[in-house]
Tab-separated table of N, CA and C in Angstrom:
chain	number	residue	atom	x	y	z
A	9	UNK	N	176.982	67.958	162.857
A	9	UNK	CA	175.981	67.670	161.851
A	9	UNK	C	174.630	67.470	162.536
A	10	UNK	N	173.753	67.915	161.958
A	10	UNK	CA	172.493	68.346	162.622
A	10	UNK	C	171.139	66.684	162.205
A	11	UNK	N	170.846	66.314	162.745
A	11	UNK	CA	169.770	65.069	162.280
A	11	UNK	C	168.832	65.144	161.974
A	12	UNK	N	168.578	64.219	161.147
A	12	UNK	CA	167.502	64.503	159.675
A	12	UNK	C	166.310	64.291	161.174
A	13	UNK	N	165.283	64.903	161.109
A	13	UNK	CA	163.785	64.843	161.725
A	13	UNK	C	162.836	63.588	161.315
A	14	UNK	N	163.624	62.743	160.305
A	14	UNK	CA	162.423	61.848	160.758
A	14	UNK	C	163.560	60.886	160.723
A	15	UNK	N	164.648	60.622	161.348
A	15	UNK	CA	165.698	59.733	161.769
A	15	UNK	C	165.303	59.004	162.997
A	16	UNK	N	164.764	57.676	162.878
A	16	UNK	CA	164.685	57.202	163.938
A	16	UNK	C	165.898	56.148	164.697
A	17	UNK	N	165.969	56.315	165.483
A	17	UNK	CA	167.442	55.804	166.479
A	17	UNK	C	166.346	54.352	167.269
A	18	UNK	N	167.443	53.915	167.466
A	18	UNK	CA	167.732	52.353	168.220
A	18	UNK	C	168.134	52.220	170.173
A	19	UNK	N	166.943	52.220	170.934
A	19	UNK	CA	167.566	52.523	172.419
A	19	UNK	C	167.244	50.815	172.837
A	20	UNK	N	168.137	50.086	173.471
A	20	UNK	CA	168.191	48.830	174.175
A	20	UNK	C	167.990	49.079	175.872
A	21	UNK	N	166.849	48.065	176.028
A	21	UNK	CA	166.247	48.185	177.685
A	21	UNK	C	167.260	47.026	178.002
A	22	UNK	N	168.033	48.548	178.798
A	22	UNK	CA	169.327	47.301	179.995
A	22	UNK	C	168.815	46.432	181.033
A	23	UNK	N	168.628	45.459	181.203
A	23	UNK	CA	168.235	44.894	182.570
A	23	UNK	C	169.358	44.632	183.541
A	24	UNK	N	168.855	44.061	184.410
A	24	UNK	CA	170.224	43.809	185.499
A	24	UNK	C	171.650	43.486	184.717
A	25	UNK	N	172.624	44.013	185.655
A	25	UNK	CA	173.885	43.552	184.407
A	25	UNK	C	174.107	44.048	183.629
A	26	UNK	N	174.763	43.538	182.606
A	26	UNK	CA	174.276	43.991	181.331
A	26	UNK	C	173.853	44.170	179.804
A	27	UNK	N	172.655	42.818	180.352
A	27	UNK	CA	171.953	42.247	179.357
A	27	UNK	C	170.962	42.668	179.061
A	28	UNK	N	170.566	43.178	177.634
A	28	UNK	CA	169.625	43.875	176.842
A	28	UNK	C	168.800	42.877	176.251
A	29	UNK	N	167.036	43.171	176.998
A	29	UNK	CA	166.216	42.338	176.694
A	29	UNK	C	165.285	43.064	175.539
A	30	UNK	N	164.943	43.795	175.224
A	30	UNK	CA	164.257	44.499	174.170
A	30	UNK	C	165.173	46.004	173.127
A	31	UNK	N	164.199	45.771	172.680
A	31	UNK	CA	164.761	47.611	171.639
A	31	UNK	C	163.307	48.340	170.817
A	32	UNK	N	163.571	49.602	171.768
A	32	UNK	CA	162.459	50.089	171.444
A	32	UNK	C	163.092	51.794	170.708
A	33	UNK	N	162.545	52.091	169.745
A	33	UNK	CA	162.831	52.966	168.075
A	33	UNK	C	162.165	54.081	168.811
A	34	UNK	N	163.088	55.704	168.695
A	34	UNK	CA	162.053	56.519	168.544
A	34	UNK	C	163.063	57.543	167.782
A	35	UNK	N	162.650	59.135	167.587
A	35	UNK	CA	163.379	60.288	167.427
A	35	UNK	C	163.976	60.284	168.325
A	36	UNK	N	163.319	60.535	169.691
A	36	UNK	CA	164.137	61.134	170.940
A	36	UNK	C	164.279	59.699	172.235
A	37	UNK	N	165.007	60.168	172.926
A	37	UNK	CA	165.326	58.679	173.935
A	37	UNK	C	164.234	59.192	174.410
A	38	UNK	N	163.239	60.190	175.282
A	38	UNK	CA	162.230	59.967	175.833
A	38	UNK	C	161.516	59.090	174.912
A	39	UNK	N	161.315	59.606	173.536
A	39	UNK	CA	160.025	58.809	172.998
A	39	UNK	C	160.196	57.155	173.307
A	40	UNK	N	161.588	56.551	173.232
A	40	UNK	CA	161.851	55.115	172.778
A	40	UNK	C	161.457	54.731	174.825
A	41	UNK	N	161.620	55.669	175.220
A	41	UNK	CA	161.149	55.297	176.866
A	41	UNK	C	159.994	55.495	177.289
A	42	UNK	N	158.754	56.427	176.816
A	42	UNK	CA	157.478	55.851	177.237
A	42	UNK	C	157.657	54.433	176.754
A	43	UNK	N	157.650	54.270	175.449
A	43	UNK	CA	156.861	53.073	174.737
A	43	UNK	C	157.571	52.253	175.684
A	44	UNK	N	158.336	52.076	176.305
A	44	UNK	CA	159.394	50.973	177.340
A	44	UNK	C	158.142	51.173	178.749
A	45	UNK	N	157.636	51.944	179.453
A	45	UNK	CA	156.955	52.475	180.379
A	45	UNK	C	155.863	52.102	180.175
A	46	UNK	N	155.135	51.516	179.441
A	46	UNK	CA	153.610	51.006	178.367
A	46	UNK	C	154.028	49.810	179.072
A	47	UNK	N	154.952	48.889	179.054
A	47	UNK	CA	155.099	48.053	179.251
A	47	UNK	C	154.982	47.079	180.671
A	48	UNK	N	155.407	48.404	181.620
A	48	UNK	CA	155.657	48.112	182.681
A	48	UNK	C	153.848	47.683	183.774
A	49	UNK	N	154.127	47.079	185.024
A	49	UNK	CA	152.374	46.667	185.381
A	49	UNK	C	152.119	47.938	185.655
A	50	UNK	N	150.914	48.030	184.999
A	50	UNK	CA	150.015	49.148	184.849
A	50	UNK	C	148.878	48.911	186.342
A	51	UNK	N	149.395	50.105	187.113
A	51	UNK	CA	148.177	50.389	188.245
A	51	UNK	C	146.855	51.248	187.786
A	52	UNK	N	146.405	51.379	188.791
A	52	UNK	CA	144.652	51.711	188.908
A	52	UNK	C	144.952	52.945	188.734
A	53	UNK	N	145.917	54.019	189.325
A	53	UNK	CA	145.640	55.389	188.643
A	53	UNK	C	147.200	55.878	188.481
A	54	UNK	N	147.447	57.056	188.242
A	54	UNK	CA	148.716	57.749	188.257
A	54	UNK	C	149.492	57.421	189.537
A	55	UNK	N	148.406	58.315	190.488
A	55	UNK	CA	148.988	58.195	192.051
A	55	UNK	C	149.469	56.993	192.573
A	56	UNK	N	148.448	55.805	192.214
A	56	UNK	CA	149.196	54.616	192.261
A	56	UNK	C	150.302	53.992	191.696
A	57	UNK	N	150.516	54.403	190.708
A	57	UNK	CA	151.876	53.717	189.836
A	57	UNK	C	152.989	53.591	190.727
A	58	UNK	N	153.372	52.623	191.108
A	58	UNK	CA	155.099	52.652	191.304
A	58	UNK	C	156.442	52.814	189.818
A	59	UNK	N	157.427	53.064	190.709
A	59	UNK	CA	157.745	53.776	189.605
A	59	UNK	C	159.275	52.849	189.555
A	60	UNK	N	159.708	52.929	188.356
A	60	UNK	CA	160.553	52.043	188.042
A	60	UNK	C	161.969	52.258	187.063
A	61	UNK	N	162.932	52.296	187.272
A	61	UNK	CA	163.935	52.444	186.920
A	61	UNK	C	164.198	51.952	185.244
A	62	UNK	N	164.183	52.983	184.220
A	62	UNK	CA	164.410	52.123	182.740
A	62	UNK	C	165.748	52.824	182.494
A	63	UNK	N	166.675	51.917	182.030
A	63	UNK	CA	168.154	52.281	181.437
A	63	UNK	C	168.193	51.750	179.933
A	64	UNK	N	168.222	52.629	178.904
A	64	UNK	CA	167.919	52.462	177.742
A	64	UNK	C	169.614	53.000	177.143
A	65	UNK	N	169.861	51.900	176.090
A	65	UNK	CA	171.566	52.333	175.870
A	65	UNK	C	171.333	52.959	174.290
A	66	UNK	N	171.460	53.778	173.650
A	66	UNK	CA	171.588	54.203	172.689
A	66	UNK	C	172.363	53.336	171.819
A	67	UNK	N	172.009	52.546	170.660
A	67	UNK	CA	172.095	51.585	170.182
A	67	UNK	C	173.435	52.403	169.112
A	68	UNK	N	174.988	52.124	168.915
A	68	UNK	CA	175.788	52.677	168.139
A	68	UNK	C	176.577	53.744	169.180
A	69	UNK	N	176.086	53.503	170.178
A	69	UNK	CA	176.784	54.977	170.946
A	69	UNK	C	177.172	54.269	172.600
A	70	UNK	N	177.860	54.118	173.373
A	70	UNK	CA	178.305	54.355	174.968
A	70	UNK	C	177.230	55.264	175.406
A	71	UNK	N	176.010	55.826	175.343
A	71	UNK	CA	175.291	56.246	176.418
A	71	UNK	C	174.359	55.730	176.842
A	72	UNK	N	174.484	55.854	177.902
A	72	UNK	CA	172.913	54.958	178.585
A	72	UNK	C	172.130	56.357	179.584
A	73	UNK	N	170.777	56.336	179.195
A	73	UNK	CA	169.727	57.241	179.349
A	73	UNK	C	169.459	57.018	180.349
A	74	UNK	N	168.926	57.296	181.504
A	74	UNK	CA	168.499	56.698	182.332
A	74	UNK	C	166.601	57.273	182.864
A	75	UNK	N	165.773	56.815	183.022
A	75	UNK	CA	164.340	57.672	182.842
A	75	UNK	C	163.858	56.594	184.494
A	76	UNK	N	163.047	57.494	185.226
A	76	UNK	CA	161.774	56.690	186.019
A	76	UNK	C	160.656	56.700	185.216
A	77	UNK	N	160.224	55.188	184.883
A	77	UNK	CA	158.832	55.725	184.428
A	77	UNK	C	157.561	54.886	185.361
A	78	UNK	N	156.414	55.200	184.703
A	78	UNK	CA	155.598	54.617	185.624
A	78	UNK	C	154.411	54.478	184.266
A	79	UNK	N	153.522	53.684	185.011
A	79	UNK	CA	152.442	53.250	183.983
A	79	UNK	C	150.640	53.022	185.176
A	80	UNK	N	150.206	53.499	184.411
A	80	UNK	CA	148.522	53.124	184.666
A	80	UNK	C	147.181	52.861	183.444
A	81	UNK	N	146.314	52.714	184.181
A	81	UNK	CA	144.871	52.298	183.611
A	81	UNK	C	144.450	53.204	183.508
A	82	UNK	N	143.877	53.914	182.018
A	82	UNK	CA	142.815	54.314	182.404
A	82	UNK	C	141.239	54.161	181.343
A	83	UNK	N	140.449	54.861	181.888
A	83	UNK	CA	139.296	54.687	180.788
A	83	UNK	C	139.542	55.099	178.991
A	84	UNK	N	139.102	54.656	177.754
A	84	UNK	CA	139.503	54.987	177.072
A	84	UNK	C	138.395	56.266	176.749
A	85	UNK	N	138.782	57.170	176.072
A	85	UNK	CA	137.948	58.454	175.259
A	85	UNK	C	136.327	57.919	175.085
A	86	UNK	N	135.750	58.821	175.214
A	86	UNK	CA	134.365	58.617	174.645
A	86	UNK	C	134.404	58.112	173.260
A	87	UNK	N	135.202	59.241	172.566
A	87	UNK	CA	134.866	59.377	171.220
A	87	UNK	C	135.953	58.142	170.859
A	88	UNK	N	136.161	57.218	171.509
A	88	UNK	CA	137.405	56.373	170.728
A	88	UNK	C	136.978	55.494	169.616
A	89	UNK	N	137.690	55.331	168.794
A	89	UNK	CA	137.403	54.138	167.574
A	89	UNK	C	136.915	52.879	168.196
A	90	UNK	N	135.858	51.923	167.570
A	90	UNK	CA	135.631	50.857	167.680
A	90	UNK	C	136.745	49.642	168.065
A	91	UNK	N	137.857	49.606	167.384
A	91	UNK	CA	138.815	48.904	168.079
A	91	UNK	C	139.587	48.754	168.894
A	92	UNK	N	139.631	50.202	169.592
A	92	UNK	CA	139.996	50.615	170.881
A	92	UNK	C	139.337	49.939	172.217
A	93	UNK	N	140.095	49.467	172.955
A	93	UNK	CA	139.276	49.041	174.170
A	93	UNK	C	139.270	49.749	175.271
A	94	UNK	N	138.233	49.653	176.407
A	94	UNK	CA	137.606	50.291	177.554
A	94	UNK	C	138.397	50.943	178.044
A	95	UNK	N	139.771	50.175	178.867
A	95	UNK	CA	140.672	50.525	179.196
A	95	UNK	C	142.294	51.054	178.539
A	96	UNK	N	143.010	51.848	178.655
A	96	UNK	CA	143.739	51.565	178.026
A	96	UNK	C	144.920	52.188	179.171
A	97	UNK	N	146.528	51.822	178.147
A	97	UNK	CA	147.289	52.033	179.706
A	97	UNK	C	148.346	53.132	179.049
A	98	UNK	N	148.317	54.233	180.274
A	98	UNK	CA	149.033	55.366	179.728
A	98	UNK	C	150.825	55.285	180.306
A	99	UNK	N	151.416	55.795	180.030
A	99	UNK	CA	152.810	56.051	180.887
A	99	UNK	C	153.012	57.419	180.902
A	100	UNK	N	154.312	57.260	182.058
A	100	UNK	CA	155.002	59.094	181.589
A	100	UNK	C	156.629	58.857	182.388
A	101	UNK	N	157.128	59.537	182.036
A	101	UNK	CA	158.961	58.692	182.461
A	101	UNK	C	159.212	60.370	182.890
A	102	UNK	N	160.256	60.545	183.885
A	102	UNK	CA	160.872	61.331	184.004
A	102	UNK	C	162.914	61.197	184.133
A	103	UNK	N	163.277	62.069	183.505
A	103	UNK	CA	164.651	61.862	182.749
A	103	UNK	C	165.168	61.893	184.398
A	104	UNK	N	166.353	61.049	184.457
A	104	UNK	CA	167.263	60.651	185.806
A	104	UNK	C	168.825	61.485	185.024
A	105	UNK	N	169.096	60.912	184.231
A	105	UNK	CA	170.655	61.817	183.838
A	105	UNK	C	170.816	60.514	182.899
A	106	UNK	N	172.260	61.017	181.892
A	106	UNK	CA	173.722	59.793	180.980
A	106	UNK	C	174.316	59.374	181.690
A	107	UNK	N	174.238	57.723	181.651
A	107	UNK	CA	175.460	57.641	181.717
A	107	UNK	C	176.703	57.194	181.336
A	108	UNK	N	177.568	56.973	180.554
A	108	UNK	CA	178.648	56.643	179.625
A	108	UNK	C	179.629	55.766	179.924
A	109	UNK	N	178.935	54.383	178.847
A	109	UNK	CA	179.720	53.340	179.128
A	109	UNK	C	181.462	53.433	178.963
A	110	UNK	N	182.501	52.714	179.578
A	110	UNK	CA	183.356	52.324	179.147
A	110	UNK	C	183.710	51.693	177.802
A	111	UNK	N	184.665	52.297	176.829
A	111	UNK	CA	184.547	51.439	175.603
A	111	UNK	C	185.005	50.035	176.057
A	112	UNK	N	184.962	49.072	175.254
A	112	UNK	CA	185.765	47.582	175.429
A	112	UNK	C	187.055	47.565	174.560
């Protein structure tokens, strides 16, 4: 069965162990893993970012996603809206592989 397009899914940020401290919503597990990568300390540029391990478990399902992402600063748009501020902080994750919990 094929999924409705504006179905949004449930991914839980695994931390050590395996205790789930947040849940972040998207279509796709990348999407629910930038917004996880936003989060992370934001360096001075791309090149600088260290990069950091996010394991996101598909909320209803045994898989866990696994992404590097990384996060920085940067200037915001010229043309940005008034409530936008100077800086703002971008991410970008790259996919590591599944991996599939044991049921209980």
């Amino acid at each position: 069965m094929a999924r409705d397009t504006d179905d949004k899914r449930n991914f839980a940020l695994r931390g050590d162990g395996d205790d789930e401290t947040s849940v972040f919503s998207g279509r796709t597990p990348r999407q629910a893993a930038l917004k996880a990568a936003r989060r992370l300390d934001a360096a001075d540029g791309e090149e600088n970012a260290s990069r950091e391990e996010l394991r996101l478990r598909e909320k209803g399902t045994h898989k866990v996603h696994i992404y590097e992402g990384w996060a920085w600063n940067e200037e915001a748009p010229s043309d940005k809206p008034d409530w936008m501020p100077d800086t703002i902080t971008e991410a970008n994750v790259s996919k590591q592989g599944i991996e599939h919990l044991e049921a209980l």
